[in-house]
Coordinates of C-alpha atoms and ligand atoms in Angstrom, one line a residue:
M1 CA -177.3 -115.6 14.3
V2 CA -180.3 -114.3 16.1
L3 CA -181.3 -117.6 17.5
T4 CA -178.2 -117.8 19.8
N5 CA -177.3 -114.0 19.9
T6 CA -180.3 -113.2 22.1
I7 CA -178.4 -115.1 25.0
I8 CA -175.3 -113.1 24.3
A9 CA -177.2 -109.9 24.1
C10 CA -179.1 -110.5 27.4
A11 CA -175.8 -111.1 29.2
L12 CA -174.2 -107.9 27.6
A13 CA -177.4 -105.9 28.8
L14 CA -177.0 -107.1 32.2
F15 CA -173.2 -106.5 32.2
T16 CA -173.5 -102.9 31.0
A17 CA -176.3 -102.1 33.3
S18 CA -174.3 -102.7 36.3
T19 CA -171.4 -100.3 35.2
D20 CA -171.6 -96.7 35.5
A21 CA -171.7 -96.2 31.7
Q22 CA -175.4 -95.5 31.7
L23 CA -174.6 -91.8 31.1
V24 CA -173.5 -92.8 27.6
E25 CA -174.5 -96.3 27.0
K26 CA -177.9 -96.4 25.3
K27 CA -180.1 -99.3 25.9
Y28 CA -181.3 -99.2 22.2
S29 CA -179.0 -98.3 19.6
S30 CA -179.4 -95.0 17.8
Y31 CA -177.3 -96.4 14.9
A32 CA -178.2 -98.4 11.8
T33 CA -174.9 -99.7 10.3
D34 CA -176.3 -103.0 9.0
Q35 CA -176.6 -101.9 5.4
Q36 CA -173.1 -101.1 5.1
N37 CA -172.3 -104.7 5.8
I38 CA -170.7 -105.9 2.4
L39 CA -172.3 -109.2 3.0
R40 CA -175.6 -107.6 1.9
H41 CA -174.4 -106.8 -1.4
L42 CA -172.6 -109.9 -2.7
G43 CA -175.8 -111.3 -4.4
G44 CA -175.7 -115.1 -3.4
T45 CA -171.9 -115.4 -4.0
G46 CA -170.8 -114.3 -0.6
P47 CA -171.0 -115.8 2.9
F48 CA -174.3 -116.4 4.7
V49 CA -175.9 -113.3 6.1
E50 CA -179.0 -113.2 8.2
A51 CA -182.0 -111.5 6.5
V52 CA -183.1 -107.9 7.7
G53 CA -186.5 -109.2 8.5
W54 CA -189.5 -107.2 10.2
G55 CA -188.3 -107.7 13.7
I56 CA -191.0 -110.4 14.4
P57 CA -189.6 -112.5 17.3
T58 CA -188.2 -115.9 16.3
E59 CA -189.3 -117.4 19.6
T60 CA -192.4 -119.6 19.8
P61 CA -195.4 -117.3 20.2
Y62 CA -197.2 -117.3 23.5
Q63 CA -199.6 -120.3 24.1
C64 CA -198.1 -122.1 21.0
T65 CA -195.7 -125.0 20.6
I66 CA -193.9 -125.8 17.3
D67 CA -195.1 -129.2 16.4
Q68 CA -193.6 -129.8 12.7
A69 CA -190.7 -128.2 11.1
H70 CA -189.2 -128.3 7.7
L71 CA -185.8 -127.0 6.4
F72 CA -185.1 -126.3 2.8
M73 CA -181.6 -125.1 2.5
R74 CA -179.0 -124.2 0.0
H75 CA -175.5 -125.8 0.6
G76 CA -172.9 -124.0 2.5
E77 CA -170.2 -121.6 1.4
R78 CA -168.2 -123.1 -1.5
Y79 CA -165.3 -122.5 -3.7
A80 CA -166.1 -120.8 -7.2
T81 CA -167.4 -123.1 -10.0
K82 CA -165.0 -123.9 -12.5
G83 CA -166.3 -121.2 -15.0
S84 CA -166.2 -118.3 -12.7
D85 CA -162.9 -119.3 -11.1
K86 CA -161.4 -119.0 -14.7
G87 CA -162.5 -115.4 -14.8
L88 CA -160.9 -114.8 -11.5
R89 CA -157.7 -116.4 -12.1
T90 CA -157.3 -114.4 -15.4
L91 CA -157.8 -111.2 -13.5
Y92 CA -155.4 -112.1 -11.0
D93 CA -152.6 -113.1 -13.4
R94 CA -153.0 -109.9 -15.5
L95 CA -152.8 -107.8 -12.3
K96 CA -149.9 -109.5 -10.8
N97 CA -148.1 -109.4 -14.1
T98 CA -148.8 -105.7 -14.7
A99 CA -147.5 -104.9 -11.2
Q100 CA -144.0 -106.1 -12.2
N101 CA -143.8 -103.2 -14.5
I102 CA -145.5 -100.4 -12.5
T103 CA -145.7 -99.2 -9.1
A104 CA -148.9 -100.0 -8.0
V105 CA -150.7 -97.1 -5.9
G106 CA -154.1 -96.2 -4.7
P107 CA -156.8 -98.8 -3.8
L108 CA -155.0 -101.4 -5.8
S109 CA -151.6 -100.9 -4.3
F110 CA -151.9 -104.3 -2.6
V111 CA -151.4 -105.9 -6.1
G112 CA -147.7 -105.3 -5.8
D113 CA -147.5 -106.9 -2.4
E114 CA -146.0 -110.4 -2.2
S115 CA -148.9 -111.5 0.1
F116 CA -151.3 -111.0 -2.6
T117 CA -151.8 -114.6 -3.8
F118 CA -154.5 -116.4 -5.5
F119 CA -157.0 -118.1 -3.0
E120 CA -158.4 -121.0 -4.9
E121 CA -157.1 -124.5 -4.7
A122 CA -157.8 -125.7 -8.3
S123 CA -158.9 -129.1 -7.3
W124 CA -161.7 -127.7 -4.9
H125 CA -163.9 -126.1 -7.6
D126 CA -167.5 -126.4 -6.5
Q127 CA -166.8 -127.9 -3.3
E128 CA -167.5 -126.5 0.2
T129 CA -165.1 -124.4 2.0
Y130 CA -163.3 -125.9 5.1
Y131 CA -161.4 -123.4 6.8
G132 CA -161.6 -119.7 7.9
P133 CA -164.5 -117.9 9.5
Y134 CA -167.1 -118.5 6.8
A135 CA -166.3 -122.2 6.2
G136 CA -169.3 -123.8 4.6
T137 CA -168.5 -127.1 6.3
G138 CA -168.4 -125.4 9.7
D139 CA -171.7 -123.3 9.2
L140 CA -173.7 -126.4 8.2
F141 CA -172.5 -128.3 11.4
H142 CA -173.4 -125.3 13.4
M143 CA -176.7 -125.0 11.8
G144 CA -177.4 -128.8 12.9
N145 CA -176.5 -127.7 16.5
I146 CA -178.9 -124.6 16.5
L147 CA -181.8 -126.5 15.1
R148 CA -181.1 -129.6 17.4
E149 CA -181.7 -127.0 20.4
R150 CA -184.8 -125.7 18.7
Y151 CA -186.5 -128.9 17.6
A152 CA -185.3 -131.4 20.3
H153 CA -188.8 -131.8 21.3
L154 CA -189.8 -132.9 17.7
V155 CA -187.3 -135.8 17.4
N156 CA -187.5 -139.3 18.8
S157 CA -183.8 -140.0 19.1
S158 CA -184.4 -143.8 19.2
K159 CA -185.4 -143.5 15.6
T160 CA -183.2 -143.1 12.6
L161 CA -183.5 -139.6 11.2
P162 CA -183.7 -139.3 7.3
I163 CA -181.7 -136.4 5.7
F164 CA -182.9 -135.6 2.3
T165 CA -180.4 -134.2 -0.2
A166 CA -179.9 -133.5 -4.0
G167 CA -177.2 -135.6 -5.3
Q168 CA -174.3 -133.1 -6.1
K169 CA -171.3 -133.5 -3.9
R170 CA -171.4 -130.1 -2.3
V171 CA -175.0 -130.5 -1.3
F172 CA -174.4 -134.1 0.0
D173 CA -171.5 -132.9 2.0
S174 CA -173.5 -129.9 3.4
A175 CA -176.2 -132.4 4.3
V176 CA -173.7 -134.8 6.2
N177 CA -172.2 -131.8 8.1
F178 CA -175.7 -130.6 9.1
A179 CA -176.6 -134.2 10.2
N180 CA -173.4 -134.6 12.3
G181 CA -174.1 -131.3 14.0
F182 CA -177.7 -132.4 14.6
T183 CA -176.8 -135.8 16.0
F184 CA -173.4 -135.1 17.4
N185 CA -171.9 -137.5 14.8
Q186 CA -174.6 -140.0 15.7
Y187 CA -173.9 -140.3 19.4
A188 CA -177.3 -138.7 20.0
Q189 CA -179.2 -140.1 17.2
N190 CA -178.6 -142.2 14.0
Y191 CA -179.4 -140.6 10.7
T192 CA -179.5 -141.8 7.1
M193 CA -179.0 -139.9 4.0
V194 CA -181.7 -140.1 1.5
V195 CA -180.0 -139.1 -1.8
L196 CA -182.1 -137.7 -4.8
P197 CA -180.1 -137.9 -8.0
E198 CA -180.1 -134.6 -10.1
N199 CA -181.2 -136.1 -13.2
Q200 CA -184.1 -136.2 -15.3
D201 CA -185.2 -139.8 -14.2
S202 CA -186.1 -138.4 -10.9
G203 CA -189.0 -136.7 -12.2
L204 CA -191.1 -134.9 -9.4
N205 CA -189.6 -137.0 -6.8
S206 CA -186.5 -134.7 -6.6
L207 CA -185.1 -131.4 -4.9
T208 CA -183.8 -130.3 -8.1
N209 CA -186.9 -130.6 -10.2
T210 CA -186.0 -128.5 -13.2
N211 CA -183.9 -131.4 -14.5
S212 CA -187.2 -133.1 -15.4
C213 CA -188.8 -129.8 -16.8
P214 CA -187.8 -129.7 -20.5
N215 CA -189.8 -126.3 -20.8
F216 CA -187.6 -124.7 -18.1
D217 CA -185.0 -122.7 -20.1
G218 CA -181.8 -122.7 -18.0
D219 CA -180.4 -119.9 -20.2
Y220 CA -183.4 -117.7 -19.9
E221 CA -182.3 -114.1 -19.1
G222 CA -185.6 -112.1 -19.9
A223 CA -185.1 -108.4 -19.5
Y224 CA -181.7 -108.9 -18.0
A225 CA -180.3 -109.5 -21.5
N226 CA -180.5 -105.7 -21.7
Q227 CA -178.8 -104.9 -18.7
T228 CA -177.1 -101.4 -19.0
L229 CA -176.1 -100.7 -15.2
Q230 CA -173.4 -98.1 -15.1
Y231 CA -171.6 -99.0 -11.8
S232 CA -169.0 -101.1 -13.2
T233 CA -168.0 -98.4 -15.8
I234 CA -168.0 -95.6 -13.0
E235 CA -166.0 -97.7 -10.8
A236 CA -163.4 -98.7 -13.5
A237 CA -162.9 -95.1 -14.2
R238 CA -162.4 -94.3 -10.4
L239 CA -159.8 -97.2 -10.1
N240 CA -158.0 -96.2 -13.4
A241 CA -157.7 -92.7 -11.9
L242 CA -156.5 -93.6 -8.5
S243 CA -154.5 -96.9 -9.4
P244 CA -153.2 -95.9 -12.9
G245 CA -151.5 -98.5 -15.1
F246 CA -153.8 -101.4 -14.7
N247 CA -156.5 -100.3 -17.5
I248 CA -159.4 -101.6 -15.4
T249 CA -162.4 -102.5 -17.6
A250 CA -166.0 -102.6 -16.5
A251 CA -165.9 -106.5 -16.9
D252 CA -162.9 -106.5 -14.5
V253 CA -165.0 -104.7 -11.8
Y254 CA -167.7 -107.3 -12.2
N255 CA -164.9 -109.9 -11.6
M256 CA -163.3 -108.1 -8.6
C257 CA -166.6 -108.0 -6.8
G258 CA -166.9 -111.8 -7.4
Y259 CA -163.3 -112.2 -6.3
C260 CA -164.2 -110.2 -3.0
A261 CA -167.1 -112.7 -2.4
F262 CA -165.5 -116.0 -3.1
E263 CA -162.3 -115.0 -1.3
L264 CA -164.4 -114.2 1.8
D265 CA -165.9 -117.7 1.5
V266 CA -162.5 -119.2 1.4
R267 CA -160.2 -117.0 3.5
G268 CA -162.6 -114.8 5.4
S269 CA -161.1 -111.4 4.0
S270 CA -160.1 -110.1 0.6
P271 CA -158.2 -107.0 -0.5
F272 CA -160.7 -106.4 -3.3
C273 CA -163.7 -105.9 -0.7
D274 CA -161.5 -103.0 0.7
A275 CA -160.4 -101.6 -2.7
L276 CA -164.0 -101.4 -4.2
S277 CA -166.3 -98.5 -3.3
Q278 CA -169.5 -99.2 -1.6
D279 CA -171.4 -97.7 -4.6
A280 CA -169.9 -100.4 -6.7
M281 CA -170.9 -103.0 -4.4
I282 CA -174.3 -101.7 -4.1
G283 CA -174.4 -102.0 -8.2
F284 CA -173.0 -105.4 -8.2
G285 CA -175.6 -106.6 -5.6
Y286 CA -178.3 -105.2 -7.7
D287 CA -176.7 -106.7 -10.9
K288 CA -177.2 -110.1 -9.1
D289 CA -180.7 -109.3 -7.9
I290 CA -181.8 -108.7 -11.5
S291 CA -180.1 -111.5 -13.1
T292 CA -181.6 -113.9 -10.5
Y293 CA -184.9 -112.4 -10.8
Y294 CA -185.3 -112.9 -14.4
S295 CA -183.6 -116.4 -14.4
D296 CA -185.1 -118.1 -11.4
G297 CA -187.3 -115.5 -9.7
P298 CA -190.6 -113.8 -10.3
G299 CA -189.3 -112.5 -13.6
Y300 CA -189.5 -116.0 -15.3
N301 CA -193.0 -117.6 -15.3
M302 CA -191.4 -121.2 -15.1
S303 CA -190.1 -120.4 -11.7
F304 CA -193.4 -120.5 -10.3
V305 CA -194.0 -124.0 -11.8
S306 CA -190.9 -125.5 -10.1
G307 CA -191.6 -123.8 -6.9
S308 CA -195.2 -125.1 -6.7
A309 CA -194.0 -128.7 -6.7
Y310 CA -192.0 -127.8 -3.4
A311 CA -194.7 -126.0 -1.9
N312 CA -197.2 -128.8 -2.7
A313 CA -195.1 -131.5 -1.1
T314 CA -194.6 -129.4 2.0
L315 CA -198.3 -128.5 2.3
A316 CA -199.1 -132.3 2.3
L317 CA -196.9 -132.8 5.2
L318 CA -198.3 -129.7 7.1
K319 CA -201.7 -131.0 6.6
D320 CA -200.7 -134.6 7.7
N321 CA -201.9 -135.4 11.4
K322 CA -199.5 -138.2 12.0
T323 CA -197.2 -137.5 14.8
E324 CA -194.1 -139.8 14.4
E325 CA -192.1 -137.7 12.1
N326 CA -192.0 -134.0 12.7
T327 CA -188.8 -132.7 11.3
Y328 CA -188.0 -132.7 7.6
F329 CA -184.5 -131.6 6.6
S330 CA -183.9 -131.0 2.8
F331 CA -180.8 -129.7 1.0
S332 CA -180.5 -128.3 -2.4
H333 CA -179.3 -125.4 -4.5
D334 CA -179.9 -121.6 -4.5
N335 CA -182.0 -121.6 -7.5
D336 CA -184.5 -124.3 -6.2
L337 CA -184.7 -122.3 -3.0
L338 CA -185.4 -119.0 -5.0
R339 CA -188.1 -120.6 -7.0
Y340 CA -189.8 -122.1 -3.9
V341 CA -189.9 -118.7 -2.2
T342 CA -190.9 -117.1 -5.6
F343 CA -193.9 -119.4 -5.8
L344 CA -194.8 -118.6 -2.1
G345 CA -194.9 -114.9 -3.1
F346 CA -192.6 -113.3 -0.7
F347 CA -191.0 -111.4 -3.4
D348 CA -194.1 -110.6 -5.6
I349 CA -193.1 -107.1 -6.2
D350 CA -195.3 -104.6 -7.9
G351 CA -194.0 -104.5 -11.5
D352 CA -190.5 -105.8 -12.8
L353 CA -187.1 -104.8 -11.8
P354 CA -185.6 -102.2 -14.2
V355 CA -182.4 -103.2 -15.8
D356 CA -181.0 -99.8 -16.5
H357 CA -180.5 -98.3 -12.9
V358 CA -180.6 -99.4 -9.5
D359 CA -184.2 -99.4 -8.2
F360 CA -184.0 -99.1 -4.4
Y361 CA -187.9 -98.8 -4.0
K362 CA -188.5 -102.4 -5.1
F363 CA -187.5 -104.7 -2.3
Y364 CA -185.9 -107.7 -3.8
S365 CA -182.4 -108.5 -2.6
V366 CA -180.8 -111.8 -3.5
S367 CA -178.4 -111.7 -0.5
E368 CA -181.6 -111.8 1.5
I369 CA -182.8 -114.9 0.0
I370 CA -179.9 -117.1 -1.2
P371 CA -176.6 -116.2 0.2
M372 CA -174.4 -119.4 0.7
G373 CA -176.2 -121.3 3.2
G374 CA -179.4 -119.7 2.5
R375 CA -182.4 -121.4 4.2
L376 CA -186.1 -121.4 4.6
I377 CA -187.7 -122.9 7.7
T378 CA -191.4 -123.8 7.8
E379 CA -192.7 -124.2 11.3
R380 CA -196.3 -125.5 11.9
L381 CA -197.6 -124.0 15.3
S382 CA -200.2 -125.5 17.5
C383 CA -201.7 -122.8 19.7
Y384 CA -204.2 -122.8 22.5
N385 CA -207.3 -120.8 21.8
E386 CA -208.8 -119.4 25.1
T387 CA -212.1 -118.9 23.4
S388 CA -212.6 -122.1 21.6
K389 CA -210.6 -124.1 24.2
E390 CA -208.9 -125.9 21.4
D391 CA -205.7 -126.1 19.7
D392 CA -205.4 -124.4 16.3
K393 CA -202.9 -125.0 13.9
F394 CA -200.7 -122.0 12.2
V395 CA -197.8 -121.9 9.5
R396 CA -195.1 -119.5 9.6
F397 CA -191.6 -119.1 7.7
L398 CA -188.2 -118.2 8.7
L399 CA -186.1 -117.0 5.8
N400 CA -182.4 -116.9 6.8
D401 CA -183.1 -116.9 10.4
Q402 CA -185.8 -114.2 10.6
V403 CA -189.5 -114.5 10.7
I404 CA -191.1 -113.5 7.1
P405 CA -194.7 -113.0 7.3
F406 CA -196.5 -115.1 4.7
P407 CA -198.1 -112.4 2.1
N408 CA -201.9 -111.6 2.7
C409 CA -202.1 -114.1 5.7
S410 CA -200.5 -113.0 9.1
S411 CA -203.4 -113.0 11.6
G412 CA -202.2 -115.6 13.8
P413 CA -200.0 -115.7 16.8
G414 CA -196.6 -114.2 16.0
Y415 CA -197.9 -113.1 12.6
S416 CA -198.5 -116.7 11.4
C417 CA -201.0 -117.7 9.0
P418 CA -203.9 -120.2 10.0
L419 CA -203.1 -123.6 8.4
D420 CA -206.7 -123.8 7.0
S421 CA -206.1 -120.2 5.2
Y422 CA -202.6 -121.2 4.2
A423 CA -203.8 -124.3 2.5
E424 CA -206.5 -122.6 0.6
I425 CA -204.2 -119.9 -0.6
I426 CA -201.5 -122.5 -1.7
E427 CA -204.1 -124.8 -3.3
S428 CA -205.7 -122.1 -5.3
Q429 CA -202.2 -121.3 -6.8
L430 CA -200.8 -124.6 -7.4
L431 CA -199.5 -125.4 -11.1
D432 CA -199.8 -128.4 -13.0
F433 CA -195.9 -129.3 -13.2
P434 CA -196.0 -132.4 -15.5
E435 CA -198.1 -130.5 -18.1
L436 CA -196.5 -127.1 -18.1
C437 CA -193.1 -128.6 -18.0
A438 CA -193.8 -131.2 -20.6
Q439 CA -192.4 -133.7 -18.2
N440 CA -191.5 -137.2 -19.4
T441 CA -194.5 -139.1 -17.9
S442 CA -192.6 -142.2 -17.4
T443 CA -190.6 -140.4 -14.6
P444 CA -192.2 -140.0 -11.1
L445 CA -195.2 -137.5 -11.3
Y446 CA -195.2 -136.9 -7.5
T447 CA -192.7 -136.3 -4.6
S448 CA -193.0 -139.3 -2.6
F449 CA -189.5 -139.5 -0.8
Y450 CA -190.7 -137.8 2.4
W451 CA -193.0 -140.7 2.8
D452 CA -191.3 -143.7 1.3
W453 CA -187.7 -142.9 2.2
E454 CA -187.5 -146.3 4.1
S455 CA -188.4 -148.2 1.0
G456 CA -184.6 -148.8 0.2
K457 CA -185.0 -147.5 -3.3
Y458 CA -182.9 -144.2 -2.6
P459 CA -179.0 -144.2 -2.5
T460 CA -177.6 -143.4 0.9
E461 CA -174.2 -142.6 -0.1
Y462 CA -172.7 -139.9 -2.6
T463 CA -172.2 -141.3 -6.0
S464 CA -170.7 -139.3 -8.9
N465 CA -173.7 -139.6 -11.2
Ligands
NAG1 C1 -143.4 -105.5 -18.9 O1 -143.7 -104.6 -19.9 C2 -143.0 -105.1 -21.1 C3 -142.9 -104.0 -22.2 O2 -144.3 -103.4 -22.3 C4 -143.6 -106.3 -21.7 O3 -143.1 -106.8 -22.7 C5 -143.7 -107.5 -20.5 O4 -144.4 -108.4 -20.8 C6 -144.2 -106.7 -19.3 N1 -143.8 -107.6 -18.3 C7 -144.8 -108.1 -17.5 C8 -144.5 -109.2 -16.6 O5 -146.1 -107.9 -17.7
NAG2 C1 -189.5 -143.6 20.0 O1 -189.1 -144.7 19.0 C2 -189.0 -145.9 19.6 C3 -188.5 -146.7 18.4 O2 -189.3 -146.9 17.3 C4 -190.3 -146.3 20.1 O3 -190.3 -147.7 20.8 C5 -190.8 -145.2 21.1 O4 -192.1 -145.7 21.5 C6 -190.7 -143.9 20.5 N1 -191.0 -142.9 21.5 C7 -191.9 -142.0 21.5 C8 -192.2 -141.2 22.6 O5 -192.8 -141.9 20.6
NAG3 C1 -177.2 -146.4 16.1 O1 -177.3 -147.5 15.4 C2 -176.5 -148.5 16.1 C3 -176.4 -149.9 15.2 O2 -177.8 -150.1 15.1 C4 -176.8 -148.7 17.6 O3 -176.0 -149.6 18.3 C5 -176.8 -147.5 18.3 O4 -177.3 -147.7 19.6 C6 -177.7 -146.5 17.7 N1 -177.4 -145.1 18.1 C7 -178.4 -144.4 18.7 C8 -178.0 -143.2 19.3 O5 -179.7 -144.8 18.7
NAG4 C1 -188.6 -141.1 -20.5 O1 -188.3 -141.6 -19.1 C2 -188.0 -143.1 -19.3 C3 -187.6 -143.7 -17.8 O2 -186.7 -143.0 -17.5 C4 -186.8 -143.3 -20.1 O3 -186.6 -144.7 -20.4 C5 -187.1 -142.7 -21.6 O4 -186.0 -142.7 -22.4 C6 -187.5 -141.2 -21.4 N1 -187.9 -140.7 -22.7 C7 -187.4 -139.4 -23.2 C8 -188.1 -139.0 -24.5 O5 -186.5 -138.8 -22.5
NAG5 C1 -184.2 -105.5 -25.2 O1 -184.6 -104.2 -25.7 C2 -184.9 -104.2 -27.1 C3 -185.0 -102.8 -27.4 O2 -185.6 -102.0 -26.5 C4 -186.3 -104.8 -27.0 O3 -186.8 -104.9 -28.4 C5 -186.2 -106.3 -26.7 O4 -187.6 -106.9 -26.4 C6 -185.5 -106.3 -25.1 N1 -185.2 -107.6 -24.9 C7 -185.7 -108.2 -23.9 C8 -185.5 -109.7 -23.6 O5 -186.4 -107.6 -23.0
NAG6 C1 -152.9 -99.5 -20.7 O1 -153.3 -98.9 -22.0 C2 -152.4 -97.8 -22.4 C3 -152.7 -97.0 -23.4 O2 -153.6 -97.7 -24.3 C4 -151.1 -98.8 -22.8 O3 -150.2 -98.0 -23.3 C5 -150.7 -99.9 -21.9 O4 -149.8 -100.7 -22.2 C6 -151.9 -100.5 -21.2 N1 -151.5 -101.2 -20.0 C7 -151.8 -102.5 -19.7 C8 -151.3 -103.2 -18.6 O5 -152.4 -103.0 -20.5
NAG7 C1 -194.9 -118.1 -19.8 O1 -194.8 -117.1 -20.7 C2 -194.8 -117.5 -22.0 C3 -194.7 -116.2 -22.9 O2 -195.6 -115.2 -22.6 C4 -196.0 -118.4 -22.4 O3 -195.9 -118.7 -23.8 C5 -196.1 -119.5 -21.5 O4 -197.2 -120.1 -21.6 C6 -196.1 -119.0 -20.0 N1 -195.8 -120.1 -19.2 C7 -196.5 -120.2 -18.0 C8 -196.2 -121.6 -17.3 O5 -197.2 -119.5 -17.7
NAG8 C1 -206.5 -133.8 10.6 O1 -206.4 -132.4 11.1 C2 -207.5 -131.6 10.4 C3 -207.3 -130.2 10.7 O2 -206.6 -130.0 12.1 C4 -208.9 -132.1 10.8 O3 -209.8 -131.5 10.2 C5 -208.9 -133.6 10.6 O4 -210.1 -134.2 11.1 C6 -207.7 -134.4 11.1 N1 -207.8 -135.8 10.6 C7 -207.5 -136.8 11.3 C8 -207.5 -138.1 10.8 O5 -207.2 -136.7 12.6
NAG9 C1 -202.4 -110.5 -2.0 O1 -203.7 -110.0 -2.2 C2 -203.8 -109.1 -3.2 C3 -205.2 -108.6 -3.3 O2 -206.1 -109.5 -3.2 C4 -203.4 -109.8 -4.5 O3 -203.4 -108.9 -5.7 C5 -202.0 -110.4 -4.5 O4 -201.6 -111.1 -5.6 C6 -201.9 -111.2 -3.2 N1 -200.5 -111.5 -3.1 C7 -200.2 -112.8 -2.9 C8 -198.7 -112.9 -2.8 O5 -200.9 -113.7 -3.0
NAG10 C1 -210.4 -118.7 18.7 O1 -211.7 -119.3 18.6 C2 -212.8 -118.5 18.4 C3 -214.0 -119.2 18.4 O2 -213.9 -120.4 17.7 C4 -212.4 -117.8 16.9 O3 -213.6 -117.0 16.6 C5 -211.1 -117.1 16.9 O4 -210.9 -116.6 15.6 C6 -210.0 -118.1 17.4 N1 -208.8 -117.2 17.6 C7 -207.9 -117.4 16.7 C8 -206.6 -116.5 17.0 O5 -207.7 -118.3 15.9
NAG11 C1 -199.9 -132.1 -5.0 O1 -199.5 -133.3 -4.3 C2 -200.4 -134.3 -4.2 C3 -199.9 -135.4 -3.5 O2 -199.4 -135.1 -2.3 C4 -200.9 -134.8 -5.6 O3 -202.0 -135.6 -5.6 C5 -201.5 -133.4 -6.6 O4 -201.7 -133.9 -7.7 C6 -200.3 -132.5 -6.4 N1 -200.9 -131.2 -7.1 C7 -200.3 -130.6 -8.0 C8 -201.0 -129.3 -8.6 O5 -199.3 -131.0 -8.6

């Protein structure tokens, strides 16, 4: 994580400088290996991976302080959902059975090994993973530690900290783990959970607002319905040639890629990640890119309607001058985060994404946006202006721990956007959620939980409905 790794990098730099390795050690690496990182191609199903970013420092810019911070975060690494787990289990059983009759060779030779066991605990569908290097529970706790360090100056430890969370178990658990990391299990500060049920009755007072948007079609696929990518067919042919006897199909390849991702979430490694070619992983990543692009990204116009509501609520806080509460931590799902950043325009690429080949020249990578544990941080900066001798306000974003410049507005310190300009841009683009969604007008028409969370009307514990 860049926020902590800076310290380690500095320590390493000092160490190497004092040895006589200078002849070969380069102060600045000549190698770019990061795109070969498989985590960049798992398309939202794999463990958290920091965004590539633009190299803009995450430090607070010169003559600025952070005076307000918002976190909008997907839950941590989890087990597969019941539906996708079924496909993985079927694949596992078939391969394992076949290996009893043949001698498995080539990339799939591991199938014959006794150590090849299924990784999912059936009762853990949908839930956070809790052991291994990519455990979702641990990642969330650690995120709490990191943000405590970064935002200690924004909190009053004598006051109870609200933690806003959507109602599903995995989201609630993630929020609790974050809160425990942020407050050292309440030794340093008390917190309270503010649970927003994931149902239609929550209306716009929700972190999962498409539940109250009848016009939002959860099955919408757009152009993805015509997907004709070739990667899985090509990979199946490769595997059948090198590991004959399994009769691998294109659909199996898709499942193997998902298997690789989820087994990493649970166990930290997977033989499928090694068996699949990098070409196939790139194809799979793009497959996920386009499916999400057309279901919850810029390829579906209702995405903007949903995202607009999150942006509007955050903008109201950014414009607020009260000083008592300066951190807002909210937990939800991948698609809500995706619609939010879609509305903000970060991935408003020129023209739609093709569905018949991998288009490398249109930057939209879903692992860059919503890996497990994906997060958007909005920071308000207060910066001293030498000329006017006044403090001016700016806004900047960190998407998956890297600064992401706001489109068309990055004239401020650290490529931030002046708050006034930001407000103008957002306000000119806001959409009428109740109208466009055909929302039930008997349900809340505004987001109010950030302001009225102390009213006692929100559950503070997980409930199953
Ligand atoms: C092995 O092959 C035989 C004959 O094709 C088949 O009947 C049997 O089900 C196979 N066994 C396994 C474990 O797949
Ligand atoms: C912190 O909160 C406590 C309790 O509400 C209050 O008495 C105190 O003045 C606050 N401190 C600051 C620095 O705002
Ligand atoms: C948390 O609340 C309890 C009960 O009100 C109180 O005794 C304790 O001092 C609080 N802890 C902190 C860190 O403020
Ligand atoms: C609209 O919401 C109200 C309040 O939750 C509910 O009683 C009513 O049944 C809803 N109407 C429809 C058509 O869903
Ligand atoms: C799929 O392709 C067909 C044939 O080109 C086209 O008529 C149809 O509109 C496409 N569907 C979508 C959802 O783009
Ligand atoms: C694979 O396909 C071949 C040819 O159709 C068939 O003989 C064989 O039984 C199949 N093997 C499995 C494991 O399905
Ligand atoms: C989305 O596009 C559809 C089809 O073109 C159109 O009917 C609908 O009004 C659009 N909705 C919004 C919110 O722009
Ligand atoms: C709040 O801040 C805005 C912009 O910084 C300023 O124009 C406004 O006067 C302030 N309002 C109050 C009540 O301080
Ligand atoms: C940025 O500005 C251009 C030109 O004015 C405009 O076409 C584009 O939509 C803007 N992008 C965003 C994300 O607002
Ligand atoms: C600083 O203030 C001057 C005078 O008000 C203004 O022209 C300039 O744009 C400000 N600089 C920044 C970075 O906002
Ligand atoms: C944005 O939120 C404010 C309340 O903070 C509300 O008055 C306004 O109607 C909202 N705008 C839209 C377009 O939803």
